[in-house]
Amino acid sequence: MSTRTLQQVIPSIAVSDGAGVKLRRSLGQSPAQRVDPFLMLDEFSSDDPNDYIAGFPAHPHRGFETVTYMLEGHFLHEDNLGHRGDLRSGGVQWMTAGRGIIHSEMPQQEHGRVHGFQLWINLPAREKMKPAAYRDLQPETIPQVELAGGGSARVIAGTLDDGGRRIDGPMQGLSTAPRYFDVRLPAGARFAQDIPAGHAVLAYPYVGNLLVGPAADARPLRARSAGVFSFGTRIDVAAGEQEVRFLLLAAQPIGEPIAQYGPFVMNTREEIEQAIADYQHGTLVEAPVR
Ligand code: FE
């Protein structure tokens, strides 16, 4: 057994995306700040409607998955094939863009708080051109468990092992085998988990700081920074003197070249040019089979 340590810290920076939505971006600030297969991680958090009201009007995607997790707030997702999905507090939309979608992500509130995350997960070459698909996970379909060591976790993807008790999240069987847990630890509580040795692991504390590594030689990971773990078979993290809330993300790396142009993520330059041409010619999106 080898315990993973904190290998790299990617502090989030303030950016603006969509029609002017204010975000904090950690992964994906630049090509060097990806952690295969994770391409990007954004946190949006604001009480000020000016920061989110413009939303994300119609835009395309091809070649990867977007996972939007709403802690607080209400967004409506609509695509150009007529798919609509409500994203409410505690819910997740897991969207496989595959060959292509053109969608909008717009706030359904004019005041109040919005807080959530969008994660981009790459797809292997053989899946980049598969038909687009959606999973709209309503809050009640995401298990929330009290952890034996204190605190609680919501299990969105993969299986959480709490001292031998296994809790399956609704997203299973994807080729990158992602784990997506939202964990809350009260002051002093520890959380450990076996994760296959070759999988990439990240933690993103969004409230409080997280201590990473065994108690004797833990390193602090500050709130709103993505912490990349070294390879190993186990993670061991803890809250310090304050409560911590964090996302724990793990997945199997794909190990293929990445060519990215904004919302298109492919393997080669030619495939990117094809995506742009398809978008311009109106053939990015496959018509539904009737
Ligand atoms: Fe989008």
mmCIF file of C-alpha atoms and ligand atoms in Angstrom:
data_model
loop_
_atom_site.group_PDB
_atom_site.id
_atom_site.type_symbol
_atom_site.label_atom_id
_atom_site.label_comp_id
_atom_site.label_asym_id
_atom_site.label_seq_id
_atom_site.Cartn_x
_atom_site.Cartn_y
_atom_site.Cartn_z
ATOM 1 C CA MET A 1 0.000 0.000 0.000
ATOM 2 C CA SER A 2 1.328 3.419 -0.892
ATOM 3 C CA THR A 3 -0.347 6.609 0.216
ATOM 4 C CA ARG A 4 -0.595 9.367 -2.337
ATOM 5 C CA THR A 5 0.882 12.736 -1.477
ATOM 6 C CA LEU A 6 0.128 16.226 -2.756
ATOM 7 C CA GLN A 7 2.167 16.577 -5.919
ATOM 8 C CA GLN A 8 0.961 19.796 -7.517
ATOM 9 C CA VAL A 9 -1.356 22.656 -6.564
ATOM 10 C CA ILE A 10 -3.303 24.610 -9.171
ATOM 11 C CA PRO A 11 -4.860 27.674 -7.494
ATOM 12 C CA SER A 12 -8.039 28.831 -9.202
ATOM 13 C CA ILE A 13 -8.066 32.171 -10.983
ATOM 14 C CA ALA A 14 -10.968 34.514 -11.736
ATOM 15 C CA VAL A 15 -12.153 34.242 -15.338
ATOM 16 C CA SER A 16 -15.241 35.152 -17.307
ATOM 17 C CA ASP A 17 -16.914 32.740 -19.736
ATOM 18 C CA GLY A 18 -20.178 32.346 -21.621
ATOM 19 C CA ALA A 19 -21.861 35.754 -21.986
ATOM 20 C CA GLY A 20 -19.940 37.126 -19.012
ATOM 21 C CA VAL A 21 -20.382 34.642 -16.170
ATOM 22 C CA LYS A 22 -17.762 35.081 -13.458
ATOM 23 C CA LEU A 23 -15.990 31.848 -12.546
ATOM 24 C CA ARG A 24 -12.992 30.443 -10.722
ATOM 25 C CA ARG A 25 -10.994 28.157 -13.012
ATOM 26 C CA SER A 26 -8.359 25.776 -11.684
ATOM 27 C CA LEU A 27 -7.758 22.946 -14.166
ATOM 28 C CA GLY A 28 -7.768 24.091 -17.751
ATOM 29 C CA GLN A 29 -6.313 27.577 -17.304
ATOM 30 C CA SER A 30 -3.809 26.455 -19.913
ATOM 31 C CA PRO A 31 -2.967 23.180 -21.670
ATOM 32 C CA ALA A 32 -0.283 22.509 -19.035
ATOM 33 C CA GLN A 33 -2.941 22.493 -16.326
ATOM 34 C CA ARG A 34 -4.898 19.470 -17.416
ATOM 35 C CA VAL A 35 -4.736 16.209 -15.499
ATOM 36 C CA ASP A 36 -5.558 13.414 -17.950
ATOM 37 C CA PRO A 37 -8.483 12.696 -18.397
ATOM 38 C CA PHE A 38 -9.673 15.873 -16.637
ATOM 39 C CA LEU A 39 -9.553 18.911 -18.928
ATOM 40 C CA MET A 40 -11.098 21.722 -16.915
ATOM 41 C CA LEU A 41 -12.698 22.510 -13.570
ATOM 42 C CA ASP A 42 -14.731 25.681 -12.996
ATOM 43 C CA GLU A 43 -16.454 26.819 -9.814
ATOM 44 C CA PHE A 44 -19.184 29.444 -10.051
ATOM 45 C CA SER A 45 -20.229 31.005 -6.784
ATOM 46 C CA SER A 46 -22.023 34.310 -6.371
ATOM 47 C CA ASP A 47 -24.885 36.124 -4.638
ATOM 48 C CA ASP A 48 -24.760 38.869 -7.264
ATOM 49 C CA PRO A 49 -26.985 38.262 -10.325
ATOM 50 C CA ASN A 50 -24.647 40.429 -12.421
ATOM 51 C CA ASP A 51 -22.089 37.628 -12.088
ATOM 52 C CA TYR A 52 -24.332 34.927 -13.608
ATOM 53 C CA ILE A 53 -27.489 36.368 -15.212
ATOM 54 C CA ALA A 54 -26.092 36.411 -18.778
ATOM 55 C CA GLY A 55 -25.554 32.642 -18.625
ATOM 56 C CA PHE A 56 -24.124 30.547 -21.428
ATOM 57 C CA PRO A 57 -26.117 31.157 -24.638
ATOM 58 C CA ALA A 58 -26.008 28.627 -27.497
ATOM 59 C CA HIS A 59 -22.539 27.144 -28.016
ATOM 60 C CA PRO A 60 -21.158 23.863 -29.393
ATOM 61 C CA HIS A 61 -19.143 20.999 -27.881
ATOM 62 C CA ARG A 62 -17.490 17.925 -29.417
ATOM 63 C CA GLY A 63 -15.267 15.136 -28.146
ATOM 64 C CA PHE A 64 -15.659 15.050 -24.355
ATOM 65 C CA GLU A 65 -18.067 15.113 -21.399
ATOM 66 C CA THR A 66 -19.245 18.022 -19.257
ATOM 67 C CA VAL A 67 -20.419 17.391 -15.711
ATOM 68 C CA THR A 68 -22.334 20.240 -14.063
ATOM 69 C CA TYR A 69 -23.014 19.929 -10.338
ATOM 70 C CA MET A 70 -25.305 22.529 -8.815
ATOM 71 C CA LEU A 71 -24.967 23.009 -5.061
ATOM 72 C CA GLU A 72 -27.333 25.950 -5.064
ATOM 73 C CA GLY A 73 -29.320 27.580 -7.812
ATOM 74 C CA HIS A 74 -31.433 26.723 -10.843
ATOM 75 C CA PHE A 75 -30.248 26.513 -14.455
ATOM 76 C CA LEU A 76 -32.051 25.291 -17.557
ATOM 77 C CA HIS A 77 -30.182 23.357 -20.208
ATOM 78 C CA GLU A 78 -31.581 23.270 -23.752
ATOM 79 C CA ASP A 79 -30.048 21.897 -26.913
ATOM 80 C CA ASN A 80 -30.860 22.401 -30.578
ATOM 81 C CA LEU A 81 -32.489 18.959 -30.825
ATOM 82 C CA GLY A 82 -35.110 19.854 -28.265
ATOM 83 C CA HIS A 83 -33.621 18.229 -25.175
ATOM 84 C CA ARG A 84 -34.405 20.242 -22.037
ATOM 85 C CA GLY A 85 -33.118 19.589 -18.563
ATOM 86 C CA ASP A 86 -33.593 21.389 -15.274
ATOM 87 C CA LEU A 87 -30.586 21.610 -13.040
ATOM 88 C CA ARG A 88 -31.599 22.386 -9.465
ATOM 89 C CA SER A 89 -29.836 22.585 -6.106
ATOM 90 C CA GLY A 90 -28.115 19.270 -5.437
ATOM 91 C CA GLY A 91 -28.548 17.955 -8.986
ATOM 92 C CA VAL A 92 -26.072 16.989 -11.688
ATOM 93 C CA GLN A 93 -26.148 16.998 -15.444
ATOM 94 C CA TRP A 94 -23.719 14.523 -16.992
ATOM 95 C CA MET A 95 -23.523 15.362 -20.666
ATOM 96 C CA THR A 96 -21.595 13.336 -23.213
ATOM 97 C CA ALA A 97 -21.067 15.733 -26.094
ATOM 98 C CA GLY A 98 -19.641 12.952 -28.268
ATOM 99 C CA ARG A 99 -19.916 13.919 -31.929
ATOM 100 C CA GLY A 100 -21.599 17.184 -31.121
ATOM 101 C CA ILE A 101 -24.210 19.235 -29.396
ATOM 102 C CA ILE A 102 -25.177 22.892 -29.491
ATOM 103 C CA HIS A 103 -26.698 23.940 -26.212
ATOM 104 C CA SER A 104 -27.388 26.791 -23.842
ATOM 105 C CA GLU A 105 -27.049 26.810 -20.068
ATOM 106 C CA MET A 106 -29.109 29.665 -18.626
ATOM 107 C CA PRO A 107 -29.981 30.742 -15.076
ATOM 108 C CA GLN A 108 -33.656 30.454 -14.140
ATOM 109 C CA GLN A 109 -33.423 32.954 -11.304
ATOM 110 C CA GLU A 110 -33.000 36.718 -11.231
ATOM 111 C CA HIS A 111 -31.661 36.953 -7.715
ATOM 112 C CA GLY A 112 -30.270 34.742 -4.994
ATOM 113 C CA ARG A 113 -27.263 32.570 -4.805
ATOM 114 C CA VAL A 114 -25.723 30.355 -7.456
ATOM 115 C CA HIS A 115 -22.994 27.889 -6.520
ATOM 116 C CA GLY A 116 -21.771 24.942 -8.525
ATOM 117 C CA PHE A 117 -19.084 23.320 -10.626
ATOM 118 C CA GLN A 118 -18.476 22.311 -14.193
ATOM 119 C CA LEU A 119 -15.930 19.595 -14.882
ATOM 120 C CA TRP A 120 -14.780 18.551 -18.355
ATOM 121 C CA ILE A 121 -13.706 14.911 -18.775
ATOM 122 C CA ASN A 122 -12.042 13.791 -21.975
ATOM 123 C CA LEU A 123 -13.221 10.840 -24.076
ATOM 124 C CA PRO A 124 -10.915 8.285 -25.722
ATOM 125 C CA ALA A 125 -10.587 8.516 -29.523
ATOM 126 C CA ARG A 126 -12.981 5.626 -30.095
ATOM 127 C CA GLU A 127 -15.780 7.460 -28.233
ATOM 128 C CA LYS A 128 -15.299 11.020 -29.421
ATOM 129 C CA MET A 129 -17.767 10.687 -32.297
ATOM 130 C CA LYS A 130 -20.473 8.698 -30.528
ATOM 131 C CA PRO A 131 -23.959 10.198 -30.363
ATOM 132 C CA ALA A 132 -24.528 12.877 -27.745
ATOM 133 C CA ALA A 133 -26.191 11.683 -24.545
ATOM 134 C CA TYR A 134 -27.447 13.215 -21.310
ATOM 135 C CA ARG A 135 -28.033 12.060 -17.805
ATOM 136 C CA ASP A 136 -29.999 14.521 -15.680
ATOM 137 C CA LEU A 137 -29.458 13.333 -12.121
ATOM 138 C CA GLN A 138 -32.055 14.748 -9.767
ATOM 139 C CA PRO A 139 -30.826 15.369 -6.197
ATOM 140 C CA GLU A 140 -32.729 12.404 -4.736
ATOM 141 C CA THR A 141 -30.930 9.955 -7.058
ATOM 142 C CA ILE A 142 -27.510 10.891 -5.658
ATOM 143 C CA PRO A 143 -26.754 8.906 -2.472
ATOM 144 C CA GLN A 144 -25.746 10.933 0.555
ATOM 145 C CA VAL A 145 -24.028 8.898 3.249
ATOM 146 C CA GLU A 146 -22.867 9.557 6.777
ATOM 147 C CA LEU A 147 -19.218 8.502 6.955
ATOM 148 C CA ALA A 148 -18.028 6.184 9.735
ATOM 149 C CA GLY A 149 -15.171 8.565 10.525
ATOM 150 C CA GLY A 150 -17.439 11.632 10.721
ATOM 151 C CA GLY A 151 -18.872 13.890 8.061
ATOM 152 C CA SER A 152 -20.794 12.910 4.975
ATOM 153 C CA ALA A 153 -20.393 12.364 1.262
ATOM 154 C CA ARG A 154 -22.520 12.539 -1.860
ATOM 155 C CA VAL A 155 -21.587 9.905 -4.418
ATOM 156 C CA ILE A 156 -22.175 11.134 -7.962
ATOM 157 C CA ALA A 157 -19.981 8.705 -9.922
ATOM 158 C CA GLY A 158 -18.135 5.518 -9.092
ATOM 159 C CA THR A 159 -18.276 3.644 -5.805
ATOM 160 C CA LEU A 160 -17.288 4.981 -2.405
ATOM 161 C CA ASP A 161 -15.901 2.505 0.115
ATOM 162 C CA ASP A 162 -16.599 3.568 3.685
ATOM 163 C CA GLY A 163 -14.701 1.009 5.759
ATOM 164 C CA GLY A 164 -16.072 -1.908 3.743
ATOM 165 C CA ARG A 165 -19.547 -0.469 3.150
ATOM 166 C CA ARG A 166 -19.826 0.268 -0.558
ATOM 167 C CA ILE A 167 -22.015 3.057 -1.877
ATOM 168 C CA ASP A 168 -22.627 3.178 -5.621
ATOM 169 C CA GLY A 169 -23.166 6.508 -7.328
ATOM 170 C CA PRO A 170 -25.599 6.696 -10.257
ATOM 171 C CA MET A 171 -22.827 7.097 -12.876
ATOM 172 C CA GLN A 172 -21.085 3.758 -13.426
ATOM 173 C CA GLY A 173 -19.419 1.867 -16.260
ATOM 174 C CA LEU A 174 -17.810 4.779 -18.114
ATOM 175 C CA SER A 175 -14.553 4.032 -19.897
ATOM 176 C CA THR A 176 -12.527 6.473 -17.772
ATOM 177 C CA ALA A 177 -14.071 4.926 -14.595
ATOM 178 C CA PRO A 178 -14.563 8.311 -12.911
ATOM 179 C CA ARG A 179 -15.166 8.757 -9.211
ATOM 180 C CA TYR A 180 -16.893 12.022 -8.297
ATOM 181 C CA PHE A 181 -17.527 12.487 -4.580
ATOM 182 C CA ASP A 182 -18.577 15.634 -2.704
ATOM 183 C CA VAL A 183 -17.241 15.192 0.831
ATOM 184 C CA ARG A 184 -17.819 17.185 4.030
ATOM 185 C CA LEU A 185 -15.510 16.557 6.987
ATOM 186 C CA PRO A 186 -15.983 18.245 10.371
ATOM 187 C CA ALA A 187 -12.904 19.618 12.144
ATOM 188 C CA GLY A 188 -10.414 16.833 12.809
ATOM 189 C CA ALA A 189 -12.161 14.090 10.787
ATOM 190 C CA ARG A 190 -10.173 11.867 8.410
ATOM 191 C CA PHE A 191 -11.195 10.244 5.128
ATOM 192 C CA ALA A 192 -9.293 7.463 3.390
ATOM 193 C CA GLN A 193 -10.041 5.607 0.209
ATOM 194 C CA ASP A 194 -8.390 3.001 -1.978
ATOM 195 C CA ILE A 195 -8.144 4.149 -5.582
ATOM 196 C CA PRO A 196 -6.498 2.080 -8.337
ATOM 197 C CA ALA A 197 -2.797 2.924 -8.563
ATOM 198 C CA GLY A 198 -2.785 4.286 -12.112
ATOM 199 C CA HIS A 199 -5.786 6.568 -11.741
ATOM 200 C CA ALA A 200 -5.392 10.338 -11.615
ATOM 201 C CA VAL A 201 -6.702 11.864 -8.377
ATOM 202 C CA LEU A 202 -7.616 15.472 -7.619
ATOM 203 C CA ALA A 203 -9.166 17.222 -4.655
ATOM 204 C CA TYR A 204 -10.793 20.653 -4.799
ATOM 205 C CA PRO A 205 -11.701 22.105 -1.367
ATOM 206 C CA TYR A 206 -14.400 24.765 -1.775
ATOM 207 C CA VAL A 207 -14.952 25.480 1.926
ATOM 208 C CA GLY A 208 -11.965 25.346 4.288
ATOM 209 C CA ASN A 209 -8.559 23.814 3.767
ATOM 210 C CA LEU A 210 -7.833 20.108 3.274
ATOM 211 C CA LEU A 211 -4.877 18.259 4.795
ATOM 212 C CA VAL A 212 -3.467 15.796 2.273
ATOM 213 C CA GLY A 213 -1.408 12.758 3.223
ATOM 214 C CA PRO A 214 -0.861 10.725 6.388
ATOM 215 C CA ALA A 215 -1.225 12.670 9.652
ATOM 216 C CA ALA A 216 2.526 12.641 10.318
ATOM 217 C CA ASP A 217 3.372 14.441 7.120
ATOM 218 C CA ALA A 218 0.227 16.088 5.772
ATOM 219 C CA ARG A 219 0.355 19.095 3.460
ATOM 220 C CA PRO A 220 -2.389 21.726 3.472
ATOM 221 C CA LEU A 221 -4.363 22.338 0.298
ATOM 222 C CA ARG A 222 -6.024 25.722 0.423
ATOM 223 C CA ALA A 223 -9.661 26.353 -0.464
ATOM 224 C CA ARG A 224 -10.339 26.948 -4.150
ATOM 225 C CA SER A 225 -7.184 25.214 -5.335
ATOM 226 C CA ALA A 226 -7.050 21.940 -7.223
ATOM 227 C CA GLY A 227 -4.612 19.535 -5.600
ATOM 228 C CA VAL A 228 -3.141 16.856 -7.835
ATOM 229 C CA PHE A 229 -2.130 13.682 -5.989
ATOM 230 C CA SER A 230 0.959 11.590 -6.690
ATOM 231 C CA PHE A 231 0.406 8.029 -7.875
ATOM 232 C CA GLY A 232 -0.220 5.412 -5.212
ATOM 233 C CA THR A 233 -2.971 3.060 -4.101
ATOM 234 C CA ARG A 234 -4.613 5.029 -1.320
ATOM 235 C CA ILE A 235 -5.602 8.548 -0.438
ATOM 236 C CA ASP A 236 -5.678 9.794 3.139
ATOM 237 C CA VAL A 237 -7.003 13.312 3.809
ATOM 238 C CA ALA A 238 -8.361 15.214 6.795
ATOM 239 C CA ALA A 239 -9.997 18.416 7.953
ATOM 240 C CA GLY A 240 -7.834 20.708 10.046
ATOM 241 C CA GLU A 241 -9.288 22.835 12.813
ATOM 242 C CA GLN A 242 -12.246 23.823 10.639
ATOM 243 C CA GLU A 243 -14.803 21.983 8.594
ATOM 244 C CA VAL A 244 -13.757 21.271 5.019
ATOM 245 C CA ARG A 245 -15.945 20.576 1.995
ATOM 246 C CA PHE A 246 -14.228 19.255 -1.115
ATOM 247 C CA LEU A 247 -14.715 17.481 -4.408
ATOM 248 C CA LEU A 248 -12.735 14.274 -4.777
ATOM 249 C CA LEU A 249 -12.233 13.345 -8.424
ATOM 250 C CA ALA A 250 -10.439 10.301 -9.790
ATOM 251 C CA ALA A 251 -10.334 8.615 -13.189
ATOM 252 C CA GLN A 252 -8.277 6.448 -15.470
ATOM 253 C CA PRO A 253 -5.997 8.498 -17.741
ATOM 254 C CA ILE A 254 -6.557 8.106 -21.486
ATOM 255 C CA GLY A 255 -2.976 8.651 -22.619
ATOM 256 C CA GLU A 256 -3.759 10.053 -26.069
ATOM 257 C CA PRO A 257 -2.690 13.329 -27.704
ATOM 258 C CA ILE A 258 -5.063 16.255 -27.175
ATOM 259 C CA ALA A 259 -5.930 18.899 -29.754
ATOM 260 C CA GLN A 260 -8.259 21.532 -28.302
ATOM 261 C CA TYR A 261 -9.892 24.557 -29.831
ATOM 262 C CA GLY A 262 -12.253 26.087 -27.263
ATOM 263 C CA PRO A 263 -15.227 23.729 -26.913
ATOM 264 C CA PHE A 264 -13.846 21.071 -29.306
ATOM 265 C CA VAL A 265 -11.436 18.500 -27.851
ATOM 266 C CA MET A 266 -10.048 15.971 -30.311
ATOM 267 C CA ASN A 267 -6.786 14.093 -30.925
ATOM 268 C CA THR A 268 -5.442 15.878 -34.002
ATOM 269 C CA ARG A 269 -5.426 19.281 -35.663
ATOM 270 C CA GLU A 270 -7.283 17.817 -38.677
ATOM 271 C CA GLU A 271 -10.104 16.610 -36.447
ATOM 272 C CA ILE A 272 -10.385 20.101 -34.954
ATOM 273 C CA GLU A 273 -10.582 21.618 -38.436
ATOM 274 C CA GLN A 274 -13.281 19.080 -39.271
ATOM 275 C CA ALA A 275 -15.237 20.040 -36.133
ATOM 276 C CA ILE A 276 -15.064 23.733 -37.036
ATOM 277 C CA ALA A 277 -16.154 22.981 -40.623
ATOM 278 C CA ASP A 278 -18.999 20.761 -39.393
ATOM 279 C CA TYR A 279 -20.154 23.520 -37.043
ATOM 280 C CA GLN A 280 -20.037 26.112 -39.823
ATOM 281 C CA HIS A 281 -21.939 23.812 -42.210
ATOM 282 C CA GLY A 282 -24.567 22.860 -39.650
ATOM 283 C CA THR A 283 -23.478 19.218 -39.494
ATOM 284 C CA LEU A 284 -21.843 19.159 -36.063
ATOM 285 C CA VAL A 285 -24.917 17.590 -34.530
ATOM 286 C CA GLU A 286 -26.294 14.293 -35.707
ATOM 287 C CA ALA A 287 -30.038 14.439 -36.329
ATOM 288 C CA PRO A 288 -31.908 12.088 -34.023
ATOM 289 C CA VAL A 289 -32.901 8.712 -35.458
ATOM 290 C CA ARG A 290 -36.684 8.581 -35.947
HETATM 291 FE FE FE B 1 -21.595 24.045 -22.558
#
